[in-house]
Coordinates of C-alpha atoms in Angstrom, one line a residue:
Chain A
M25 CA -9.7 -37.4 29.4
S26 CA -8.3 -38.4 32.8
H27 CA -4.5 -38.2 33.5
W28 CA -3.1 -41.7 33.9
P29 CA -3.5 -43.5 36.3
F30 CA -6.8 -41.7 37.4
S31 CA -10.4 -42.3 36.3
E32 CA -13.2 -39.9 35.9
E33 CA -14.3 -40.8 39.4
H34 CA -11.0 -39.7 40.7
D35 CA -11.3 -36.4 38.8
E36 CA -14.7 -35.9 40.4
L37 CA -13.2 -36.6 43.8
R38 CA -10.4 -34.2 43.1
D39 CA -12.9 -31.5 42.2
S40 CA -14.7 -31.9 45.4
I41 CA -11.6 -32.0 47.6
R42 CA -10.3 -29.0 45.8
A43 CA -13.5 -27.0 46.5
F44 CA -13.4 -27.9 50.1
V45 CA -9.8 -27.1 50.5
E46 CA -10.2 -23.7 48.8
A47 CA -13.3 -22.8 50.7
E48 CA -12.4 -24.1 54.2
L49 CA -8.7 -24.6 54.6
A50 CA -6.7 -22.2 52.4
P51 CA -8.3 -19.0 53.8
H52 CA -7.1 -19.9 57.3
A53 CA -3.5 -21.0 56.3
E54 CA -1.9 -17.8 57.5
E55 CA -3.6 -17.8 60.8
W56 CA -2.9 -21.5 61.5
E57 CA 0.8 -21.1 60.6
A58 CA 1.1 -18.2 62.9
R59 CA -0.7 -20.0 65.7
G60 CA 1.4 -23.2 65.2
S61 CA -1.7 -25.3 65.0
F62 CA -5.0 -25.8 63.2
P63 CA -8.3 -26.7 65.0
D64 CA -9.2 -30.3 65.7
R65 CA -12.4 -29.4 63.9
V66 CA -10.6 -29.9 60.6
F67 CA -10.3 -33.6 61.3
S68 CA -14.0 -34.0 62.2
R69 CA -14.9 -32.0 59.1
L70 CA -12.6 -34.1 56.8
G71 CA -14.3 -37.2 58.4
E72 CA -17.8 -35.9 57.9
L73 CA -16.9 -35.4 54.2
G74 CA -15.6 -38.9 54.0
F75 CA -12.1 -37.7 53.1
L76 CA -10.3 -39.6 55.9
G77 CA -11.6 -43.0 54.8
L78 CA -11.6 -42.9 51.1
S79 CA -9.9 -46.3 50.5
Y80 CA -11.2 -48.1 53.5
P81 CA -14.3 -50.5 53.3
E82 CA -17.7 -49.1 53.8
E83 CA -18.4 -51.4 56.8
Y84 CA -16.0 -49.2 58.9
G85 CA -17.3 -45.9 57.6
G86 CA -14.9 -45.7 54.6
G87 CA -15.6 -44.8 51.1
G88 CA -14.8 -48.1 49.5
G89 CA -12.4 -46.5 47.0
D90 CA -9.1 -47.6 45.8
Y91 CA -5.6 -46.4 46.8
L92 CA -5.4 -43.8 44.2
C93 CA -8.1 -41.9 46.1
N94 CA -5.5 -41.3 48.7
I95 CA -3.1 -40.0 46.2
V96 CA -5.8 -37.5 45.1
L97 CA -6.4 -36.4 48.6
A98 CA -2.6 -35.9 49.4
E99 CA -2.3 -33.9 46.1
E100 CA -5.2 -31.7 46.8
M101 CA -4.5 -31.1 50.4
T102 CA -1.3 -29.2 49.4
G103 CA -3.7 -26.6 48.1
S104 CA -4.2 -25.6 51.7
G105 CA -0.9 -23.8 51.4
T106 CA 0.2 -25.1 54.7
G107 CA 2.4 -28.1 54.6
G108 CA 1.8 -28.8 58.3
L109 CA -1.8 -29.5 57.9
T110 CA -1.3 -31.6 54.9
M111 CA 1.2 -33.7 56.7
A112 CA -1.0 -34.0 59.9
V113 CA -3.8 -35.3 57.8
A114 CA -1.6 -37.8 55.9
V115 CA -0.4 -39.1 59.3
Q116 CA -4.0 -40.0 60.1
T117 CA -5.0 -41.3 56.7
D118 CA -1.8 -43.0 55.5
M119 CA 0.5 -43.6 58.5
A120 CA -0.9 -44.2 61.8
V121 CA -4.3 -45.6 60.9
P122 CA -3.4 -48.2 58.2
P123 CA -1.7 -50.6 60.6
L124 CA -4.9 -50.8 62.6
F125 CA -6.9 -51.8 59.4
K126 CA -4.2 -54.2 58.2
F127 CA -3.2 -55.8 61.5
G128 CA -6.0 -55.0 64.0
T129 CA -8.6 -57.4 65.4
E130 CA -12.2 -56.9 64.5
E131 CA -12.6 -55.4 68.0
Q132 CA -9.7 -53.0 67.6
K133 CA -11.2 -51.9 64.2
K134 CA -14.5 -51.1 65.8
R135 CA -13.0 -49.3 68.7
Y136 CA -10.3 -47.3 66.8
L137 CA -10.7 -47.6 63.0
V138 CA -14.2 -46.4 62.9
P139 CA -13.7 -43.1 64.9
A140 CA -10.4 -42.6 63.0
L141 CA -12.2 -42.5 59.7
A142 CA -14.9 -40.4 61.2
G143 CA -12.3 -37.8 62.4
E144 CA -13.5 -38.3 65.9
K145 CA -10.2 -39.7 67.1
I146 CA -6.8 -38.1 66.0
F147 CA -4.0 -40.5 65.5
C148 CA -0.2 -40.2 65.8
L149 CA 2.5 -42.7 65.1
G150 CA 5.2 -43.4 67.6
I151 CA 8.3 -44.7 65.9
S152 CA 11.1 -42.2 66.3
E153 CA 13.1 -41.9 69.4
P154 CA 16.0 -39.7 70.5
D155 CA 18.4 -42.2 69.4
A156 CA 16.6 -44.1 66.7
G157 CA 14.5 -43.5 63.7
S158 CA 14.6 -45.4 60.4
D159 CA 17.0 -47.7 62.3
V160 CA 13.8 -49.2 63.9
A161 CA 15.6 -52.2 65.4
S162 CA 17.6 -49.8 67.6
I163 CA 14.5 -48.4 69.4
A164 CA 14.9 -48.4 73.2
T165 CA 11.2 -48.0 74.3
T166 CA 10.3 -51.4 76.0
A167 CA 7.0 -53.1 76.6
K168 CA 7.5 -55.6 79.3
K169 CA 5.1 -58.6 79.7
V170 CA 3.3 -58.3 83.0
D171 CA 0.2 -59.8 84.5
G172 CA -2.7 -58.9 82.2
G173 CA -0.8 -56.7 79.8
W174 CA 2.4 -54.8 79.2
L175 CA 4.4 -52.2 81.0
V176 CA 5.9 -49.5 78.7
N177 CA 8.8 -47.2 79.3
G178 CA 10.6 -45.0 76.9
R179 CA 10.5 -41.9 75.0
K180 CA 9.3 -40.9 71.4
I181 CA 10.2 -37.7 69.5
F182 CA 9.2 -35.8 66.4
I183 CA 5.6 -37.1 66.8
T184 CA 3.3 -35.3 64.4
N185 CA -0.1 -34.7 66.0
G186 CA 1.6 -35.5 69.2
R187 CA 0.1 -32.9 71.3
R188 CA -3.5 -33.5 70.3
A189 CA -3.7 -37.2 69.4
N190 CA -6.2 -39.3 71.1
V191 CA -4.5 -42.4 70.0
M192 CA -1.0 -43.5 69.2
T193 CA 0.1 -46.4 67.1
L194 CA 3.3 -47.4 69.1
V195 CA 6.4 -49.3 68.1
A196 CA 8.1 -50.9 71.2
K197 CA 10.6 -53.6 72.0
T198 CA 8.9 -56.7 73.6
D199 CA 12.0 -58.7 73.7
R200 CA 15.5 -57.1 74.0
D201 CA 17.3 -60.2 72.9
A202 CA 15.3 -61.1 69.8
G203 CA 16.6 -58.4 67.4
H204 CA 14.1 -57.7 64.5
Q205 CA 11.8 -60.3 66.1
G206 CA 11.7 -58.5 69.4
I207 CA 9.6 -55.6 68.3
S208 CA 5.7 -55.3 68.5
L209 CA 3.1 -52.7 67.7
F210 CA 0.5 -51.4 70.2
V211 CA -2.6 -49.1 70.0
V212 CA -2.5 -46.7 72.9
D213 CA -5.1 -44.3 74.2
T214 CA -3.1 -41.2 75.0
D215 CA -5.0 -40.7 78.2
T216 CA -3.4 -43.8 79.7
A217 CA -1.8 -43.3 82.9
G218 CA 2.0 -42.9 82.4
Y219 CA 1.6 -41.4 78.9
K220 CA 3.0 -37.8 78.9
V221 CA 3.5 -35.1 76.3
E222 CA 6.8 -33.6 77.4
R223 CA 7.2 -30.7 75.1
T224 CA 6.2 -29.3 71.6
L225 CA 9.2 -29.0 69.2
D226 CA 9.8 -25.8 67.3
K227 CA 10.6 -26.5 63.8
V228 CA 12.0 -24.7 60.7
G229 CA 8.8 -25.3 58.8
M230 CA 5.5 -27.3 58.9
H231 CA 4.5 -24.7 61.5
S232 CA 0.7 -25.5 61.5
S233 CA 1.6 -29.1 62.5
D234 CA 2.2 -29.9 66.2
T235 CA 5.2 -32.0 66.8
A236 CA 5.8 -33.4 70.2
E237 CA 8.2 -35.4 72.4
I238 CA 6.3 -38.0 74.4
S239 CA 7.4 -40.1 77.4
F240 CA 6.1 -43.3 78.8
T241 CA 6.6 -44.1 82.5
D242 CA 5.4 -47.5 83.7
M243 CA 2.6 -47.1 81.3
F244 CA 0.2 -50.1 81.6
L245 CA -1.4 -51.5 78.5
P246 CA -3.9 -54.4 78.5
E247 CA -3.4 -57.4 76.5
D248 CA -5.8 -56.2 73.8
A249 CA -3.6 -53.2 73.1
L250 CA -1.2 -55.4 71.2
L251 CA -1.5 -54.6 67.4
G252 CA -0.8 -57.6 65.2
K253 CA 1.3 -60.4 66.5
E254 CA 3.9 -60.1 69.2
G255 CA 7.2 -60.0 67.6
E256 CA 6.1 -58.9 64.2
G257 CA 6.2 -55.2 64.8
F258 CA 9.4 -54.6 62.8
Y259 CA 8.0 -56.2 59.6
N260 CA 4.6 -54.5 60.2
I261 CA 6.0 -51.0 60.6
S262 CA 8.2 -51.6 57.5
W263 CA 5.0 -52.1 55.6
E264 CA 3.6 -49.0 57.1
L265 CA 6.6 -47.0 56.2
Q266 CA 6.0 -47.7 52.5
G267 CA 2.6 -46.0 52.6
E268 CA 4.0 -43.2 54.5
R269 CA 6.8 -42.6 52.0
L270 CA 4.6 -42.9 49.0
I271 CA 2.0 -40.4 50.4
G272 CA 4.8 -38.1 51.4
A273 CA 6.2 -38.3 47.9
A274 CA 2.7 -37.6 46.3
G275 CA 2.3 -34.5 48.5
A276 CA 5.9 -33.3 47.9
I277 CA 5.6 -33.3 44.2
A278 CA 2.1 -31.7 44.2
G279 CA 3.5 -29.0 46.3
A280 CA 6.4 -28.5 44.0
H281 CA 4.0 -28.1 41.2
R282 CA 2.2 -25.3 43.0
M283 CA 5.5 -23.6 43.8
F284 CA 6.3 -23.8 40.1
D285 CA 2.9 -22.3 39.1
A286 CA 3.5 -19.4 41.5
A287 CA 7.0 -18.7 40.3
R288 CA 6.0 -19.0 36.6
G289 CA 3.2 -16.4 37.2
Y290 CA 5.6 -14.1 39.0
A291 CA 8.3 -14.4 36.4
L292 CA 5.9 -13.4 33.7
Q293 CA 4.8 -10.3 35.7
R294 CA 8.1 -9.1 37.2
H295 CA 10.1 -6.9 34.9
T296 CA 13.8 -6.2 34.9
F297 CA 16.0 -4.6 32.3
G298 CA 12.9 -3.7 30.2
K299 CA 11.2 -7.2 30.1
P300 CA 9.5 -9.9 32.2
I301 CA 12.2 -11.9 33.9
A302 CA 10.6 -15.0 32.3
K303 CA 11.9 -13.7 29.1
H304 CA 15.5 -13.6 30.3
Q305 CA 16.9 -17.0 29.3
A306 CA 18.3 -17.8 32.8
I307 CA 14.9 -17.7 34.2
R308 CA 13.1 -19.2 31.4
Y309 CA 15.5 -22.2 31.4
M310 CA 15.3 -22.4 35.1
L311 CA 11.6 -22.8 34.9
A312 CA 11.9 -25.3 32.0
D313 CA 14.2 -27.4 34.1
M314 CA 11.8 -27.3 37.0
I315 CA 8.7 -28.4 35.3
T316 CA 10.6 -31.1 33.4
E317 CA 12.0 -32.5 36.7
I318 CA 8.7 -32.2 38.5
E319 CA 6.8 -34.1 35.8
A320 CA 9.5 -36.9 35.7
A321 CA 9.3 -37.3 39.4
Q322 CA 5.5 -37.2 39.2
Q323 CA 5.5 -40.1 36.9
L324 CA 7.6 -42.2 39.3
V325 CA 5.0 -41.4 42.0
Y326 CA 2.2 -42.6 39.8
E327 CA 4.0 -45.7 38.7
A328 CA 4.6 -46.7 42.4
A329 CA 0.9 -45.7 43.3
W330 CA -0.4 -47.7 40.3
K331 CA 1.5 -50.8 41.5
V332 CA 0.2 -50.4 45.0
N333 CA -3.2 -50.0 43.7
A334 CA -2.7 -53.4 41.8
G335 CA -1.9 -55.1 45.0
E336 CA 1.9 -55.0 44.7
Y337 CA 4.4 -54.0 47.4
P338 CA 6.8 -51.9 45.3
V339 CA 9.5 -50.9 47.9
R340 CA 12.0 -50.1 45.2
E341 CA 9.8 -47.6 43.3
I342 CA 8.5 -46.1 46.5
S343 CA 12.0 -45.5 47.8
M344 CA 12.9 -44.0 44.4
A345 CA 9.8 -41.8 44.4
K346 CA 10.4 -40.6 48.0
L347 CA 14.1 -39.8 47.2
L348 CA 13.6 -38.1 44.0
T349 CA 10.4 -36.1 44.9
G350 CA 12.2 -34.9 48.1
E351 CA 15.1 -33.7 46.0
V352 CA 13.1 -32.2 43.3
A353 CA 10.7 -30.4 45.6
W354 CA 13.7 -28.9 47.6
K355 CA 15.5 -27.9 44.4
T356 CA 12.2 -26.4 43.1
A357 CA 11.6 -24.5 46.3
D358 CA 15.1 -23.1 46.2
R359 CA 14.9 -22.0 42.6
C360 CA 11.4 -20.6 43.0
M361 CA 12.7 -18.5 45.9
Q362 CA 15.5 -17.4 43.6
I363 CA 12.9 -16.1 41.1
F364 CA 11.0 -14.3 43.8
G365 CA 14.3 -12.6 44.8
G366 CA 14.2 -10.3 47.8
Y367 CA 10.4 -10.7 48.2
G368 CA 10.8 -14.4 48.3
Y369 CA 13.4 -14.1 51.1
A370 CA 11.1 -11.7 53.0
M371 CA 8.2 -13.4 54.9
E372 CA 5.7 -11.6 52.7
F373 CA 5.2 -14.2 49.8
P374 CA 4.0 -17.7 50.5
I375 CA 7.1 -19.2 48.8
Q376 CA 9.2 -18.9 51.9
R377 CA 6.7 -21.2 53.7
A378 CA 6.8 -23.7 50.9
W379 CA 10.6 -23.5 50.9
R380 CA 10.7 -24.1 54.7
D381 CA 8.1 -26.9 54.5
A382 CA 9.7 -28.6 51.6
R383 CA 13.0 -29.2 53.4
L384 CA 11.3 -31.7 55.7
I385 CA 10.6 -34.2 52.8
R386 CA 14.3 -35.0 52.5
I387 CA 14.3 -36.0 56.2
G388 CA 10.9 -37.2 57.4
G389 CA 9.6 -40.7 56.8
G390 CA 13.3 -41.9 56.2
T391 CA 16.1 -39.6 55.0
D392 CA 17.4 -39.4 51.4
E393 CA 20.3 -41.5 52.7
V394 CA 18.1 -44.2 54.0
M395 CA 16.2 -44.2 50.7
R396 CA 19.5 -44.7 48.9
E397 CA 20.4 -47.5 51.3
V398 CA 17.2 -49.3 50.5
I399 CA 17.5 -48.8 46.8
G400 CA 21.1 -49.8 46.8
R401 CA 20.3 -53.0 48.7
I402 CA 17.5 -54.0 46.2
E403 CA 19.9 -53.4 43.4
G404 CA 22.3 -55.9 45.0
L405 CA 24.8 -53.4 46.1
Chain B
M58 CA 53.6 -18.6 62.3
S59 CA 50.7 -17.6 60.1
D60 CA 48.9 -20.5 58.5
T61 CA 48.6 -18.9 55.1
L62 CA 50.9 -16.9 53.0
L63 CA 48.6 -13.9 53.0
F64 CA 48.6 -12.9 56.6
S65 CA 51.4 -11.5 58.7
P66 CA 51.9 -12.1 62.4
E67 CA 50.1 -8.8 63.1
H68 CA 47.1 -10.2 61.3
D69 CA 47.2 -13.3 63.4
E70 CA 47.3 -11.1 66.5
L71 CA 44.4 -9.1 65.2
R72 CA 42.5 -12.3 64.4
A73 CA 43.1 -13.5 67.9
Q74 CA 41.9 -10.3 69.4
V75 CA 38.8 -10.1 67.3
R76 CA 38.1 -13.8 68.0
G77 CA 38.3 -13.0 71.7
F78 CA 35.9 -10.2 71.4
V79 CA 33.5 -12.2 69.3
E80 CA 33.5 -15.2 71.6
K81 CA 33.0 -13.1 74.8
E82 CA 30.8 -10.3 73.7
L83 CA 28.7 -11.5 70.7
A84 CA 28.4 -15.3 70.5
P85 CA 27.0 -15.8 73.8
Y86 CA 24.0 -13.6 73.0
A87 CA 23.3 -14.8 69.5
E88 CA 20.3 -17.0 70.5
E89 CA 18.8 -14.1 72.3
W90 CA 19.3 -11.6 69.6
E91 CA 18.0 -13.9 67.0
R92 CA 14.9 -14.5 69.1
Q93 CA 14.3 -10.7 69.6
G94 CA 14.9 -10.1 66.0
E95 CA 17.6 -7.4 66.8
F96 CA 20.7 -6.7 68.7
P97 CA 21.8 -3.7 70.8
K98 CA 22.8 -0.8 68.8
S99 CA 25.6 -0.2 71.3
I100 CA 27.5 -3.1 69.6
F101 CA 28.4 -0.6 66.9
S102 CA 30.1 1.7 69.4
R103 CA 31.9 -1.2 70.9
V104 CA 33.1 -2.4 67.5
G105 CA 34.1 1.1 66.6
E106 CA 35.9 1.6 69.9
L107 CA 38.0 -1.5 69.1
G108 CA 38.9 0.1 65.7
L109 CA 37.4 -2.8 63.7
F110 CA 35.4 -0.5 61.3
G111 CA 38.5 1.4 60.3
M112 CA 40.9 -1.1 58.8
K113 CA 40.5 -0.3 55.2
F114 CA 40.4 3.4 55.7
P115 CA 43.2 5.9 56.2
E116 CA 44.0 7.8 59.2
E117 CA 42.8 11.1 57.8
V118 CA 39.1 9.8 58.0
G119 CA 39.6 8.0 61.3
G120 CA 40.8 4.7 60.1
S121 CA 44.0 2.8 60.7
G122 CA 44.7 1.5 57.2
P123 CA 44.3 0.9 54.5
D124 CA 44.8 -2.8 55.1
F125 CA 42.3 -4.7 53.3
L126 CA 43.7 -8.1 54.7
A127 CA 43.1 -6.9 58.2
D128 CA 39.5 -6.0 57.1
A129 CA 39.2 -9.5 55.7
V130 CA 40.3 -10.9 59.0
I131 CA 37.6 -9.0 60.8
T132 CA 34.9 -10.0 58.4
E133 CA 36.0 -13.6 58.7
E134 CA 36.0 -13.5 62.5
L135 CA 32.7 -11.7 62.8
V136 CA 31.0 -14.7 61.4
G137 CA 31.9 -16.5 64.6
C138 CA 29.1 -14.7 66.4
H139 CA 26.7 -17.4 65.0
S140 CA 24.2 -14.8 63.9
G141 CA 24.4 -14.1 60.2
G142 CA 22.1 -11.0 60.9
V143 CA 24.7 -9.5 63.3
S144 CA 27.6 -9.9 60.8
A145 CA 25.5 -8.8 57.8
S146 CA 24.4 -5.7 59.8
L147 CA 27.9 -4.7 60.8
G148 CA 29.0 -5.5 57.3
A149 CA 26.3 -3.2 55.8
H150 CA 27.7 -0.4 57.9
K151 CA 31.4 -1.0 57.4
D152 CA 31.5 -2.4 53.7
L153 CA 28.6 -0.7 52.2
A154 CA 27.7 2.6 53.8
C155 CA 31.3 3.6 55.0
L156 CA 32.9 2.3 51.7
Y157 CA 30.6 4.3 49.5
L158 CA 31.1 7.4 51.7
Y159 CA 34.9 7.0 51.5
N160 CA 35.1 6.2 47.8
F161 CA 32.8 9.0 46.5
G162 CA 32.6 11.5 49.2
T163 CA 34.2 14.9 49.5
S164 CA 36.7 15.4 52.4
E165 CA 33.9 17.4 54.0
Q166 CA 31.5 14.5 53.8
H167 CA 34.3 12.3 55.2
Q168 CA 34.6 14.3 58.3
R169 CA 31.0 14.8 58.7
W170 CA 29.6 11.3 58.2
L171 CA 32.5 8.8 57.6
R172 CA 34.7 9.6 60.7
P173 CA 31.8 9.1 63.3
A174 CA 30.7 6.0 61.4
I175 CA 34.1 4.6 61.5
E176 CA 34.3 5.4 65.3
G177 CA 30.9 3.6 65.8
R178 CA 29.2 6.8 66.9
S179 CA 26.6 6.4 64.0
V180 CA 25.2 3.6 62.0
G181 CA 24.9 3.7 58.3
G182 CA 23.1 1.8 55.5
L183 CA 23.0 1.7 51.7
A184 CA 19.7 2.2 50.0
V185 CA 19.6 1.1 46.3
T186 CA 16.9 -1.6 46.0
E187 CA 13.3 -0.5 45.5
P188 CA 10.1 -2.4 45.2
D189 CA 10.5 -2.7 41.5
A190 CA 14.2 -2.5 40.9
G191 CA 17.3 -3.9 42.4
S192 CA 20.3 -5.0 40.3
D193 CA 18.5 -3.3 37.4
V194 CA 19.7 -0.1 38.9
A195 CA 18.8 1.9 35.8
S196 CA 15.1 1.3 36.6
L197 CA 15.2 3.0 40.0
K198 CA 12.3 5.4 40.5
C199 CA 13.4 7.3 43.6
S200 CA 14.0 10.8 42.4
A201 CA 16.1 13.8 43.5
K202 CA 15.3 17.1 42.2
R203 CA 17.2 20.3 42.5
D204 CA 15.6 23.0 44.7
G205 CA 18.1 25.9 44.7
D206 CA 21.1 24.6 46.7
D207 CA 19.1 21.6 48.0
W208 CA 17.7 18.4 46.7
I209 CA 14.2 17.1 47.2
I210 CA 14.0 13.3 47.3
N211 CA 10.9 11.2 46.7
G212 CA 10.5 7.5 46.6
S213 CA 10.9 4.4 48.5
K214 CA 13.6 1.8 49.2
L215 CA 13.2 -1.8 50.2
F216 CA 15.4 -4.6 51.9
I217 CA 17.7 -2.0 53.5
S218 CA 20.0 -3.6 56.0
N219 CA 20.3 -1.3 59.1
G220 CA 17.3 0.6 57.5
A221 CA 15.3 0.8 60.7
W222 CA 17.9 2.2 62.9
A223 CA 20.5 3.8 60.7
D224 CA 21.5 7.3 61.4
F225 CA 22.4 8.0 57.9
V226 CA 21.8 6.2 54.6
V227 CA 23.6 6.5 51.4
V228 CA 20.7 6.7 48.8
A229 CA 20.8 6.1 45.2
A230 CA 18.4 8.4 43.3
K231 CA 17.6 9.4 39.9
T232 CA 18.6 13.0 39.3
D233 CA 17.5 13.1 35.8
Q234 CA 14.4 11.2 34.6
V235 CA 15.1 12.0 31.0
V236 CA 18.3 10.2 30.4
E237 CA 19.2 12.1 27.2
G238 CA 19.0 15.4 29.0
A239 CA 21.5 14.3 31.7
S240 CA 22.3 17.9 32.7
G241 CA 25.0 17.3 35.2
A242 CA 23.0 16.7 38.3
R243 CA 26.2 15.2 39.9
R244 CA 28.2 15.9 42.8
G245 CA 31.8 15.7 41.7
D246 CA 33.9 13.4 39.7
K247 CA 34.1 10.5 42.2
E248 CA 30.4 10.2 42.2
K249 CA 30.2 10.3 38.5
K250 CA 32.3 7.1 38.6
V251 CA 29.8 5.3 40.7
V252 CA 27.1 6.5 38.6
E253 CA 28.6 5.0 35.5
G254 CA 29.4 1.8 37.2
A255 CA 26.0 1.5 38.6
S256 CA 23.9 1.9 35.5
G257 CA 25.7 1.7 32.2
A258 CA 25.5 -1.8 31.0
R259 CA 22.0 -2.2 29.8
R260 CA 21.5 1.1 28.1
G261 CA 21.4 1.5 24.4
D262 CA 24.4 2.9 22.6
K263 CA 22.8 6.1 21.7
E264 CA 21.6 6.6 25.2
K265 CA 25.0 5.7 26.6
K266 CA 26.6 8.1 24.4
A267 CA 24.2 10.9 25.2
A268 CA 24.1 10.4 28.9
G269 CA 26.9 8.1 30.0
H270 CA 24.6 6.9 32.9
G271 CA 21.1 6.5 33.9
G272 CA 21.1 9.9 35.6
L273 CA 21.7 8.3 38.9
T274 CA 23.5 10.0 41.8
L275 CA 24.3 9.1 45.4
F276 CA 23.1 11.1 48.4
V277 CA 23.8 10.9 52.0
V278 CA 20.4 11.1 53.9
E279 CA 20.3 11.6 57.6
K280 CA 17.7 10.3 59.9
G281 CA 15.8 13.1 61.3
M282 CA 15.6 14.9 58.0
P283 CA 12.1 15.9 57.1
G284 CA 10.4 13.2 55.1
F285 CA 12.9 10.5 56.2
E286 CA 10.8 7.4 57.3
A287 CA 12.3 4.1 58.3

């Protein structure tokens, strides 16, 4: 029987993604981590297999599936053993591209959505700036109306896929004095004059993912680069952030589950004081706490995903899922490293990578503190 | 005036002196050393020259103490170098290798190994942990067998700070595989004490009575000795 909220079709999809991940991604994890990047070919291969467009309509090359298919993908991608790759793909499937589908014109969809789902164009999302992130209203990148289009100036930072992207979904200020109504979205070809990748950021974890700082200097965008209505960018990107957070939560908890499995296996095999450490109460209880918290957080992810799938917009549950999974994943990573002991701290076991990768979840896509802010507000506090 | 009850004006002066050294000679290089994955071994001789390794040891072994609070001041201030690896490495030398040598060594061993270590002319490490045993010290596999007046040591050690460049390592090894037989392969009373502290807890009563310890003994092993591989 399928695990709620999934059907047998989802299970079949899970099997086929898992087989692909095990055969074509996981064996290269070490190499891609060391290199700080994975080949672009991974995107086209994922596109070829239909994994980038699972929940999009068939007319754009999608699979016509439901939202839960995306959750299955996010969960199974964690089997690659490299969080950076999982994140890079999620940026394509669930962050940078959804606004195109939701707010794009038919022409924009043909031009950008179709190659995005095929993995022919790689996307990045330009929200964060040196001085603004979740505080989207404070962004300083401006798009000034000029004859025939827009002139963009500014800077974006922590941009996943930033170095390799062909297209950026950009958030910019179109009216400095209009507050939340002064923000708009654009779709930008990264070969546009004035678009410049300034540098690649070195990070604690997520090493296979390229993260860049990007600048725009008098970058001219034609009229039809505007995505959605002028002045609605704040609300549209707030919508996007919900999908971003939920897919992040799904990946986080699936990753935590894998860490648990690895630590459990090690605890049964490693002996101290004459018995496996799993048989010492301290370790056994640690593992029991871990799996309990993981499964509880997992249910919250599924609850939120199930609501999204039913057409709801469950900001409250998504924020809770993002907050809880980030904290549980980090706590799990820390306790798993504890179980692996000295080997866990040495760079020889994969747990150190999972530990480094897991730390991002409490920061990326909106910090724990931003999640608490959102939840607090919804609760009338 | 000192800002805590513990420390004297002399401690405050020492703190200022160590802080000056750390800020000038260590902290500016932290980024570079972190990137390289090591720092110059000459730092040990510099720290030794300043007398910072010798605070808790008496003058007869080359120290200036014992003053454990002064030693604490140094440990606190070394953290200011912003590289946990550097302070851990200096600490492994001062607080592990030197301390074991002082506590359990003969006066001959003090003069031969401890004095140069305190003066920063040699670098030491402590080797207890193995691939399959750590805090579970009684499970160590590294063995030391009598060979006339010598000992032959076989085994491997893991996670040894300063292990790659140490000039000497204090090694814990099993001198008696059959615990009941514990036939005195020890090196004096002081070492016996370590041995008991290091192993006792998890042994059954009968074994404890018979052996008193897991047959473990400490040795000083010098780099350059045949068979020593870092």
